[in-house]
Amino acid sequence: MLDLAGDWTLSDESGVHVVPFRLPGDGVTALQAAGAIADPYWGRNEYDCRWVCEQDWVARRAFDHPGGAADLVIEGLDCVAEVSVNGVRVLSAANTHRRWRVRVELLRGPNAIEIVFRSSVREAAARQAAMPFYVPYQQVNGPIPFANMLRKQQCDFGWDWNIALGQFGVGAVRLEAAIPARIEAIFVDQMHRLGVATVRVRAVVQCAAAGPVVYSFGFAGQEQQGHLATVAGENELTLEFEVADPDLWWPNGQGKQSLYTLDARVGPTQAAHFTSRRIGLRDLALVSAPDASGRSFGFCVNGRDVFAKGANWIPADALNGRITQTSVRGLLQSAVDANMNMIRVWGGGRYEPDWFYDLCDEMGLMVWQDFMFACHLYPSTPGFLAEVDAEVRDVVGRIGHHACLALWCGDNELIGALNWFPESRKDRDRYLVSYDRLNRTIEAALRDLLPGANWWPSSPSPGPMAFGDAWHDDRSGDMHFWSVWHEGRDFDHYREVKPRFCSEFGFQSYPSMSAIRRFAAPEDMNISSLVMESHQKNTGGNARIAETMFRYFRFPVGFENFVYLSQVQQSLAIKTAVTTWRSLKPHCMGALYWQLNDTWPVCSWSGLDHGGNWKLLHHAARHFYQPVLVTAVPGAEGIKLMAVNDRLQAVKVAVRAMAVDMAGRTRLLAEGLADVAASAEPLCVIPFGDLRADEMLAYDWQGSDGTSDRDVFAPRPYKSYDLVPSGLRVEVDGARITLTTQALALFVAIEADVPGRFSDNGFAMLPGQPLTLSFAPEDETARPAFTFRELHSATYGPQ
Ligand code: BMA
């Protein structure tokens, strides 16, 4: 193998710019590194960098080779590109989501390789012009038009949280020896019966010529060897392994993540192809069946119904060249640390690299995998569908064996999109048929390769062949519940729906100060400065954040407190939704909020800042996703304290409910105790009249499994309480921070001036209940300075 990544040269069509290009990487990052453009994430530089994607670019490098035939392998080739070797065109490609392998003849000694990247802006426009009829794209998710024409990451042309740079580049490029037989793909079907797992391995073997090919496969201590009679081209080898008493793979929170290794070898010893896969043995079923309410939706793992807790995943950076395994591992670890067990790889980004799914296997993060279509309408021309068919086969063959892979979903929001454009409203038949052709192409290719795959046609969807409004109808399938954010409804509206599985719902905040400082100068630190507005891609988003503060809080004092309060209300919104819906278990069996991470520093729905810092939402998630939880659910009779248990065993949960006034004085109102099986049970009800106007509800609880937590619930908007100074006192002893308070302190939050992680953040405190936290700086030698905030100090003062 000869890795051709490394130092290339990049030049533009006019020859004005000639810069070093480090592969794997993207052109925008290379141009910035060479000083040809400014940092696109800083200030309003984005708009000065747009010209890059309006040009063609050429990448070149030379390499030495002993000569003869080799396979040129390219991954993540973004997007419309022509590859030449020694001046001979060897590949024309237009699909970033596929892997390319072409046989090339090389010279002995120096060789030259060249990749021409066509301007994706021009290509997209040309393809739209050549369509038999106009195929609309969603402008709010595409400041650069017609991403829907190209098989590249759809958010590259901008999204309502993404910078629009139309990036181009390469994920991997290498030469592999031309060998007689190669394993192209491995499909794994698992059949589980009591105490035995049968693993059927289907290997696709590509052969240069017909004839017997020797093979040897090893799995779980068993070896299978033999000769496969082959034809030239594609061949299939099927083997079965039986594993008695399998060590099962479980999602995070349910058990261990045991993984077995499958070793596969084909071909003669001198030129064999060897590959391996890690396989988790588990029986993972999508359970969706008609019932009294409509149609259920949930996941059953190894016979256990598992409530899915998690968030939506978008690409780890707007520019692929900046994504590292280390940073992605950090983001996924943060998901695990917040008690998540599922992420949804959303359809406007990319199928992630193999190592991403390895990490999810290891961490017990189930993956809801969308196919990469989002929010726009798409062509259904034969050429486009053929490209989609090849893409689906490629990706399913690449990642389909992973234990984490829980669901394949046709697309993101394409059914809703049929109603978003004048053209498709006017001629719905045409666009619906076109949609169905695309959707069937995807489903057919998936089922052809993995007949037993968990398939869901679209997200959201009420179910197969149902085209209803899964944004507002909560009876069936998965739901995207956006009324609170996009329609400006209040947080209580989360309590008025009973989703079966909510796969998207979100509320925005400003990024943390540490992220803002990476794109704004002090003079731009104003909530409506042009720089802040350019880092808000959802029209009216900043106004919605401010308007929500008017609804619930007294207005914050100064920019930094505004940023803080935006994160407080975001965490409150999502906590309201998740805790309510968890309390509906098993009617509701999943909540994946929008969105886990950010692609660049921007005002967005994310719980993690760009770079991985935890916003207050992510800290809240660690609490609201904990396996055993007590939550306050207001209803007609009062405030019901509900216990939720996601563990296998029943847990005895004891709760104490107290009234707390602003000075932090408490009085006991009620106690409750219940044996909570794997469901949700009421512990006690506090009539609203039991709380005086100046009191909130404080409660703490303990579970027989050793878990415990406490919280404060405000039955009325926070602005209606006359908070008093909290008298927060802080003692810092190295990494340990001890906090005490003299009065009720709400949403106590700490910020550090260096990157790192707090053990907790954004919590309520009562007098006489000191709290000790820790801070783990990324750089262990750092001496951080801390800033403390809480609701009173942030919102009481001159405006
Ligand atoms: C959704 C997603 C994204 C979008 C988000 C916020 O429905 O699928 O398209 O970024 O809402 O508007």
Short mmCIF file of N, CA, C and O in Angstrom, two decimals, residues 253-254 304-305 309 339 582 585 626-628 644-651 676-679 704-708:
data_model
loop_
_atom_site.label_atom_id
_atom_site.label_comp_id
_atom_site.label_asym_id
_atom_site.label_seq_id
_atom_site.Cartn_x
_atom_site.Cartn_y
_atom_site.Cartn_z
N GLY A 253 -25.51 1.85 29.30
CA GLY A 253 -26.47 1.86 30.39
C GLY A 253 -27.21 0.55 30.57
O GLY A 253 -27.90 0.35 31.58
N GLN A 254 -27.09 -0.36 29.57
CA GLN A 254 -27.83 -1.62 29.66
C GLN A 254 -26.93 -2.82 29.91
O GLN A 254 -27.42 -3.90 30.25
N ARG A 304 -34.97 -6.79 25.29
CA ARG A 304 -35.31 -5.77 26.27
C ARG A 304 -35.70 -4.48 25.54
O ARG A 304 -34.96 -4.00 24.69
N ASP A 305 -36.85 -3.91 25.88
CA ASP A 305 -37.24 -2.63 25.28
C ASP A 305 -36.37 -1.54 25.89
O ASP A 305 -36.33 -1.39 27.11
N LYS A 309 -32.22 7.39 24.28
CA LYS A 309 -31.93 8.71 24.85
C LYS A 309 -30.73 9.26 24.10
O LYS A 309 -29.67 8.63 24.09
N ASN A 339 -25.20 10.12 29.59
CA ASN A 339 -26.16 9.01 29.69
C ASN A 339 -26.95 8.78 28.41
O ASN A 339 -28.07 8.26 28.45
N ARG A 582 -40.16 11.12 28.91
CA ARG A 582 -39.70 9.91 29.61
C ARG A 582 -40.78 9.43 30.58
O ARG A 582 -40.93 8.23 30.80
N LYS A 585 -43.24 6.81 29.31
CA LYS A 585 -42.78 5.46 28.98
C LYS A 585 -43.80 4.43 29.50
O LYS A 585 -44.24 4.58 30.62
N GLN A 626 -30.39 10.46 33.07
CA GLN A 626 -29.88 9.41 33.97
C GLN A 626 -30.88 8.25 34.04
O GLN A 626 -32.08 8.45 33.86
N PRO A 627 -30.36 7.04 34.27
CA PRO A 627 -31.22 5.85 34.17
C PRO A 627 -32.43 5.87 35.10
O PRO A 627 -33.51 5.41 34.73
N VAL A 628 -32.23 6.39 36.29
CA VAL A 628 -33.37 6.52 37.21
C VAL A 628 -33.54 8.02 37.45
O VAL A 628 -32.57 8.72 37.76
N VAL A 644 -38.97 7.53 36.89
CA VAL A 644 -38.76 6.80 35.64
C VAL A 644 -37.58 5.87 35.85
O VAL A 644 -36.57 6.27 36.43
N ASN A 645 -37.72 4.66 35.37
CA ASN A 645 -36.62 3.69 35.53
C ASN A 645 -36.31 3.03 34.19
O ASN A 645 -37.17 2.42 33.58
N ASP A 646 -35.05 3.17 33.75
CA ASP A 646 -34.63 2.51 32.51
C ASP A 646 -33.80 1.25 32.80
O ASP A 646 -33.25 0.65 31.89
N ARG A 647 -33.68 0.91 34.07
CA ARG A 647 -32.89 -0.28 34.39
C ARG A 647 -33.73 -1.54 34.22
O ARG A 647 -34.96 -1.49 34.21
N LEU A 648 -33.00 -2.66 34.17
CA LEU A 648 -33.68 -3.94 34.02
C LEU A 648 -34.45 -4.29 35.29
O LEU A 648 -35.60 -4.72 35.26
N GLN A 649 -33.77 -4.07 36.44
CA GLN A 649 -34.41 -4.41 37.71
C GLN A 649 -35.29 -3.27 38.21
O GLN A 649 -34.99 -2.10 37.95
N ALA A 650 -36.30 -3.62 38.97
CA ALA A 650 -37.13 -2.60 39.61
C ALA A 650 -36.28 -1.84 40.63
O ALA A 650 -35.36 -2.39 41.22
N VAL A 651 -36.57 -0.57 40.80
CA VAL A 651 -35.84 0.26 41.76
C VAL A 651 -36.86 0.90 42.69
O VAL A 651 -37.91 1.38 42.24
N VAL A 676 -40.41 0.97 41.25
CA VAL A 676 -40.57 1.36 39.86
C VAL A 676 -39.93 0.30 38.98
O VAL A 676 -38.72 0.10 39.00
N ALA A 677 -40.77 -0.39 38.23
CA ALA A 677 -40.25 -1.37 37.27
C ALA A 677 -39.72 -0.59 36.07
O ALA A 677 -39.55 0.61 36.15
N ALA A 678 -39.47 -1.27 34.97
CA ALA A 678 -38.90 -0.58 33.82
C ALA A 678 -39.95 0.30 33.14
O ALA A 678 -40.37 0.05 32.02
N SER A 679 -40.40 1.31 33.86
CA SER A 679 -41.47 2.15 33.33
C SER A 679 -41.47 3.46 34.11
O SER A 679 -40.45 3.85 34.65
N SER A 704 -33.04 2.77 45.29
CA SER A 704 -32.40 1.63 45.94
C SER A 704 -31.19 1.15 45.16
O SER A 704 -30.40 0.34 45.64
N ASP A 705 -31.01 1.64 43.93
CA ASP A 705 -29.82 1.29 43.14
C ASP A 705 -28.65 2.21 43.46
O ASP A 705 -27.61 2.14 42.81
N GLY A 706 -28.83 3.11 44.43
CA GLY A 706 -27.73 3.99 44.83
C GLY A 706 -27.78 5.35 44.16
O GLY A 706 -26.99 6.24 44.49
N THR A 707 -28.68 5.54 43.20
CA THR A 707 -28.74 6.86 42.54
C THR A 707 -29.51 7.85 43.40
O THR A 707 -30.38 7.46 44.20
N SER A 708 -29.18 9.11 43.22
CA SER A 708 -29.93 10.15 43.93
C SER A 708 -29.71 11.47 43.19
O SER A 708 -28.73 11.62 42.46
#
